[in-house]
Every structure is written in C-alpha cells, then in structure tokens.
mmCIF file of N, CA and C in Angstrom:
data_model
loop_
_atom_site.group_PDB
_atom_site.id
_atom_site.type_symbol
_atom_site.label_atom_id
_atom_site.label_comp_id
_atom_site.label_asym_id
_atom_site.label_seq_id
_atom_site.Cartn_x
_atom_site.Cartn_y
_atom_site.Cartn_z
ATOM 1 N N MET A 209 111.729 84.666 99.499
ATOM 2 C CA MET A 209 111.471 85.484 98.332
ATOM 3 C C MET A 209 110.855 84.647 97.208
ATOM 4 N N GLU A 210 110.006 83.728 97.611
ATOM 5 C CA GLU A 210 109.434 82.800 96.650
ATOM 6 C C GLU A 210 108.502 83.462 95.632
ATOM 7 N N ASN A 211 107.837 84.535 95.997
ATOM 8 C CA ASN A 211 106.925 85.176 95.058
ATOM 9 C C ASN A 211 107.520 86.431 94.418
ATOM 10 N N TYR A 212 108.810 86.626 94.569
ATOM 11 C CA TYR A 212 109.479 87.832 94.069
ATOM 12 C C TYR A 212 109.283 88.031 92.569
ATOM 13 N N LEU A 213 109.624 87.028 91.768
ATOM 14 C CA LEU A 213 109.537 87.167 90.315
ATOM 15 C C LEU A 213 108.100 87.385 89.843
ATOM 16 N N SER A 214 107.164 86.685 90.434
ATOM 17 C CA SER A 214 105.771 86.871 90.010
ATOM 18 C C SER A 214 105.271 88.259 90.390
ATOM 19 N N ALA A 215 105.666 88.752 91.555
ATOM 20 C CA ALA A 215 105.246 90.096 91.962
ATOM 21 C C ALA A 215 105.860 91.158 91.064
ATOM 22 N N ILE A 216 107.127 91.011 90.729
ATOM 23 C CA ILE A 216 107.785 91.985 89.858
ATOM 24 C C ILE A 216 107.173 91.944 88.461
ATOM 25 N N SER A 217 106.872 90.750 87.964
ATOM 26 C CA SER A 217 106.250 90.665 86.635
ATOM 27 C C SER A 217 104.871 91.314 86.642
ATOM 28 N N GLU A 218 104.144 91.182 87.732
ATOM 29 C CA GLU A 218 102.838 91.830 87.837
ATOM 30 C C GLU A 218 102.986 93.353 87.851
ATOM 31 N N ILE A 219 103.946 93.852 88.620
ATOM 32 C CA ILE A 219 104.197 95.301 88.679
ATOM 33 C C ILE A 219 104.585 95.828 87.299
ATOM 34 N N LEU A 220 105.394 95.059 86.578
ATOM 35 C CA LEU A 220 105.878 95.498 85.264
ATOM 36 C C LEU A 220 104.924 95.125 84.127
ATOM 37 N N GLU A 221 103.775 94.521 84.491
ATOM 38 C CA GLU A 221 102.708 94.211 83.549
ATOM 39 C C GLU A 221 103.140 93.303 82.401
ATOM 40 N N VAL A 222 103.902 92.242 82.758
ATOM 41 C CA VAL A 222 104.320 91.238 81.787
ATOM 42 C C VAL A 222 104.031 89.849 82.348
ATOM 43 N N GLU A 223 104.062 88.852 81.471
ATOM 44 C CA GLU A 223 103.801 87.471 81.889
ATOM 45 C C GLU A 223 104.888 86.947 82.827
ATOM 46 N N THR A 224 106.144 87.107 82.410
ATOM 47 C CA THR A 224 107.265 86.605 83.203
ATOM 48 C C THR A 224 108.444 87.572 83.098
ATOM 49 N N VAL A 225 109.339 87.474 84.065
ATOM 50 C CA VAL A 225 110.599 88.220 84.027
ATOM 51 C C VAL A 225 111.732 87.250 84.330
ATOM 52 N N GLU A 226 112.900 87.594 83.873
ATOM 53 C CA GLU A 226 114.108 86.819 84.158
ATOM 54 C C GLU A 226 115.021 87.682 85.012
ATOM 55 N N LEU A 227 115.862 87.057 85.812
ATOM 56 C CA LEU A 227 116.748 87.801 86.708
ATOM 57 C C LEU A 227 117.686 88.746 85.963
ATOM 58 N N GLY A 228 118.058 88.411 84.746
ATOM 59 C CA GLY A 228 118.986 89.237 83.992
ATOM 60 C C GLY A 228 118.344 90.393 83.235
ATOM 61 N N ASP A 229 117.013 90.473 83.259
ATOM 62 C CA ASP A 229 116.320 91.535 82.530
ATOM 63 C C ASP A 229 116.632 92.909 83.111
ATOM 64 N N ALA A 230 116.869 93.867 82.219
ATOM 65 C CA ALA A 230 117.086 95.260 82.644
ATOM 66 C C ALA A 230 115.742 95.872 83.015
ATOM 67 N N LEU A 231 115.704 96.536 84.153
ATOM 68 C CA LEU A 231 114.452 97.139 84.614
ATOM 69 C C LEU A 231 113.897 98.135 83.599
ATOM 70 N N ASN A 232 114.772 98.932 83.019
ATOM 71 C CA ASN A 232 114.296 99.972 82.098
ATOM 72 C C ASN A 232 113.938 99.440 80.712
ATOM 73 N N SER A 233 114.007 98.122 80.513
ATOM 74 C CA SER A 233 113.639 97.540 79.225
ATOM 75 C C SER A 233 112.139 97.263 79.123
ATOM 76 N N PHE A 234 111.412 97.457 80.214
ATOM 77 C CA PHE A 234 109.980 97.180 80.234
ATOM 78 C C PHE A 234 109.184 98.442 79.929
ATOM 79 N N ASP A 235 108.133 98.297 79.134
ATOM 80 C CA ASP A 235 107.283 99.438 78.786
ATOM 81 C C ASP A 235 106.661 100.078 80.025
ATOM 82 N N ALA A 236 106.354 99.272 81.025
ATOM 83 C CA ALA A 236 105.698 99.777 82.229
ATOM 84 C C ALA A 236 106.687 100.350 83.258
ATOM 85 N N TRP A 237 107.974 100.421 82.913
ATOM 86 C CA TRP A 237 108.973 100.943 83.846
ATOM 87 C C TRP A 237 108.845 102.464 83.898
ATOM 88 N N ASP A 238 108.236 102.944 84.979
ATOM 89 C CA ASP A 238 108.048 104.369 85.180
ATOM 90 C C ASP A 238 107.983 104.644 86.676
ATOM 91 N N SER A 239 107.653 105.873 87.032
ATOM 92 C CA SER A 239 107.640 106.236 88.449
ATOM 93 C C SER A 239 106.594 105.446 89.231
ATOM 94 N N LEU A 240 105.489 105.095 88.600
ATOM 95 C CA LEU A 240 104.478 104.287 89.282
ATOM 96 C C LEU A 240 105.010 102.889 89.585
ATOM 97 N N ALA A 241 105.771 102.306 88.666
ATOM 98 C CA ALA A 241 106.373 100.993 88.902
ATOM 99 C C ALA A 241 107.353 101.069 90.069
ATOM 100 N N VAL A 242 108.139 102.137 90.129
ATOM 101 C CA VAL A 242 109.094 102.309 91.229
ATOM 102 C C VAL A 242 108.342 102.407 92.560
ATOM 103 N N LEU A 243 107.274 103.213 92.593
ATOM 104 C CA LEU A 243 106.477 103.330 93.817
ATOM 105 C C LEU A 243 105.854 101.993 94.201
ATOM 106 N N SER A 244 105.416 101.235 93.219
ATOM 107 C CA SER A 244 104.830 99.915 93.483
ATOM 108 C C SER A 244 105.871 98.964 94.065
ATOM 109 N N ILE A 245 107.094 99.029 93.557
ATOM 110 C CA ILE A 245 108.175 98.193 94.096
ATOM 111 C C ILE A 245 108.496 98.607 95.524
ATOM 112 N N ILE A 246 108.539 99.899 95.792
ATOM 113 C CA ILE A 246 108.790 100.388 97.152
ATOM 114 C C ILE A 246 107.719 99.850 98.104
ATOM 115 N N ALA A 247 106.446 99.955 97.705
ATOM 116 C CA ALA A 247 105.346 99.470 98.543
ATOM 117 C C ALA A 247 105.407 97.956 98.726
ATOM 118 N N PHE A 248 105.695 97.233 97.647
ATOM 119 C CA PHE A 248 105.784 95.779 97.712
ATOM 120 C C PHE A 248 106.885 95.344 98.686
ATOM 121 N N CYS A 249 108.055 95.944 98.571
ATOM 122 C CA CYS A 249 109.180 95.557 99.425
ATOM 123 C C CYS A 249 108.905 95.872 100.891
ATOM 124 N N ASP A 250 108.232 96.988 101.130
ATOM 125 C CA ASP A 250 107.893 97.354 102.500
ATOM 126 C C ASP A 250 106.882 96.378 103.091
ATOM 127 N N SER A 251 105.823 96.075 102.349
ATOM 128 C CA SER A 251 104.779 95.206 102.898
ATOM 129 C C SER A 251 105.191 93.742 102.939
ATOM 130 N N GLU A 252 105.902 93.285 101.923
ATOM 131 C CA GLU A 252 106.241 91.861 101.822
ATOM 132 C C GLU A 252 107.481 91.481 102.630
ATOM 133 N N TYR A 253 108.484 92.357 102.645
ATOM 134 C CA TYR A 253 109.762 92.016 103.264
ATOM 135 C C TYR A 253 110.156 92.942 104.415
ATOM 136 N N GLY A 254 109.396 94.006 104.652
ATOM 137 C CA GLY A 254 109.746 94.956 105.700
ATOM 138 C C GLY A 254 111.010 95.730 105.379
ATOM 139 N N VAL A 255 111.267 95.930 104.095
ATOM 140 C CA VAL A 255 112.485 96.600 103.623
ATOM 141 C C VAL A 255 112.108 97.950 103.018
ATOM 142 N N ALA A 256 112.793 98.995 103.447
ATOM 143 C CA ALA A 256 112.567 100.334 102.898
ATOM 144 C C ALA A 256 113.604 100.617 101.817
ATOM 145 N N LEU A 257 113.124 100.932 100.630
ATOM 146 C CA LEU A 257 114.004 101.261 99.506
ATOM 147 C C LEU A 257 113.698 102.670 99.025
ATOM 148 N N SER A 258 114.705 103.311 98.481
ATOM 149 C CA SER A 258 114.486 104.616 97.854
ATOM 150 C C SER A 258 114.393 104.422 96.343
ATOM 151 N N ALA A 259 113.798 105.406 95.679
ATOM 152 C CA ALA A 259 113.704 105.361 94.222
ATOM 153 C C ALA A 259 115.099 105.328 93.606
ATOM 154 N N GLU A 260 116.032 106.035 94.214
ATOM 155 C CA GLU A 260 117.410 106.061 93.705
ATOM 156 C C GLU A 260 118.053 104.684 93.790
ATOM 157 N N GLU A 261 117.864 104.002 94.921
ATOM 158 C CA GLU A 261 118.422 102.651 95.072
ATOM 159 C C GLU A 261 117.847 101.705 94.025
ATOM 160 N N ILE A 262 116.559 101.800 93.786
ATOM 161 C CA ILE A 262 115.923 100.941 92.793
ATOM 162 C C ILE A 262 116.484 101.241 91.411
ATOM 163 N N GLY A 263 116.597 102.505 91.071
ATOM 164 C CA GLY A 263 117.138 102.900 89.773
ATOM 165 C C GLY A 263 118.564 102.445 89.565
ATOM 166 N N ASN A 264 119.350 102.446 90.639
ATOM 167 C CA ASN A 264 120.741 102.011 90.550
ATOM 168 C C ASN A 264 120.874 100.497 90.435
ATOM 169 N N SER A 265 119.807 99.774 90.708
ATOM 170 C CA SER A 265 119.849 98.309 90.661
ATOM 171 C C SER A 265 120.007 97.783 89.241
ATOM 172 N N GLU A 266 119.427 98.449 88.281
ATOM 173 C CA GLU A 266 119.535 98.178 86.846
ATOM 174 C C GLU A 266 118.834 96.911 86.375
ATOM 175 N N THR A 267 118.959 95.778 87.080
ATOM 176 C CA THR A 267 118.353 94.523 86.630
ATOM 177 C C THR A 267 117.436 93.950 87.703
ATOM 178 N N ILE A 268 116.642 92.966 87.313
ATOM 179 C CA ILE A 268 115.773 92.266 88.254
ATOM 180 C C ILE A 268 116.635 91.614 89.344
ATOM 181 N N MET A 269 117.768 91.044 88.959
ATOM 182 C CA MET A 269 118.679 90.425 89.926
ATOM 183 C C MET A 269 119.304 91.473 90.847
ATOM 184 N N GLY A 270 119.693 92.603 90.292
ATOM 185 C CA GLY A 270 120.261 93.671 91.114
ATOM 186 C C GLY A 270 119.279 94.150 92.162
ATOM 187 N N LEU A 271 118.017 94.248 91.782
ATOM 188 C CA LEU A 271 116.973 94.644 92.730
ATOM 189 C C LEU A 271 116.802 93.584 93.808
ATOM 190 N N LYS A 272 116.814 92.325 93.408
ATOM 191 C CA LYS A 272 116.688 91.210 94.367
ATOM 192 C C LYS A 272 117.841 91.237 95.361
ATOM 193 N N GLU A 273 119.046 91.445 94.874
ATOM 194 C CA GLU A 273 120.209 91.497 95.761
ATOM 195 C C GLU A 273 120.135 92.697 96.704
ATOM 196 N N LEU A 274 119.619 93.817 96.226
ATOM 197 C CA LEU A 274 119.432 94.982 97.073
ATOM 198 C C LEU A 274 118.466 94.673 98.216
ATOM 199 N N ILE A 275 117.359 94.040 97.888
ATOM 200 C CA ILE A 275 116.366 93.686 98.903
ATOM 201 C C ILE A 275 116.970 92.709 99.899
ATOM 202 N N GLU A 276 117.613 91.653 99.407
ATOM 203 C CA GLU A 276 118.215 90.651 100.293
ATOM 204 C C GLU A 276 119.260 91.258 101.207
ATOM 205 N N GLY A 277 119.990 92.237 100.702
ATOM 206 C CA GLY A 277 121.014 92.893 101.502
ATOM 207 C C GLY A 277 120.451 93.712 102.651
ATOM 208 N N LYS A 278 119.178 94.075 102.557
ATOM 209 C CA LYS A 278 118.542 94.872 103.602
ATOM 210 C C LYS A 278 117.670 94.046 104.537
ATOM 211 N N MET A 279 117.530 92.766 104.241
ATOM 212 C CA MET A 279 116.679 91.892 105.076
ATOM 213 C C MET A 279 117.421 91.446 106.321
#
C-alpha cells in the first residue's frame, strides 16, 4: 500500500493527507470521490468496497484498515 496516501490525496484534490484526517473534512468529499475510491481499490488492490463501507470508515486510516482487512 505504498501509494495509498498519494492516491487518496489525488482523489480528494489536496497536496497531502494524514491518516487521522476525517474523510468528510475535505471539500472534494462527495459521491464522485467515493466512486473514485471504489475504482482505485478494485484496480490497485483487487478489493471490492461499497459506498456504505467507505462512509463508515470516517478517516483515512479507517479506510486503509478496511482495505487491508479485505486483502
């Protein structure tokens, strides 16, 4: 998961993200960002996520742990 943070920051249209950042604190956090995360996780890690699972993750770290738990 070496490119995880850079990919998430690109999806959220910011320079950098921290693991403790709340997903909904970003201006770009919307349904398109959720779809982009779903596509990224599927193509990069072979992990299928639902929009609900992503929303329940709350933080960048929570999302990372969700992905790792499905790998």
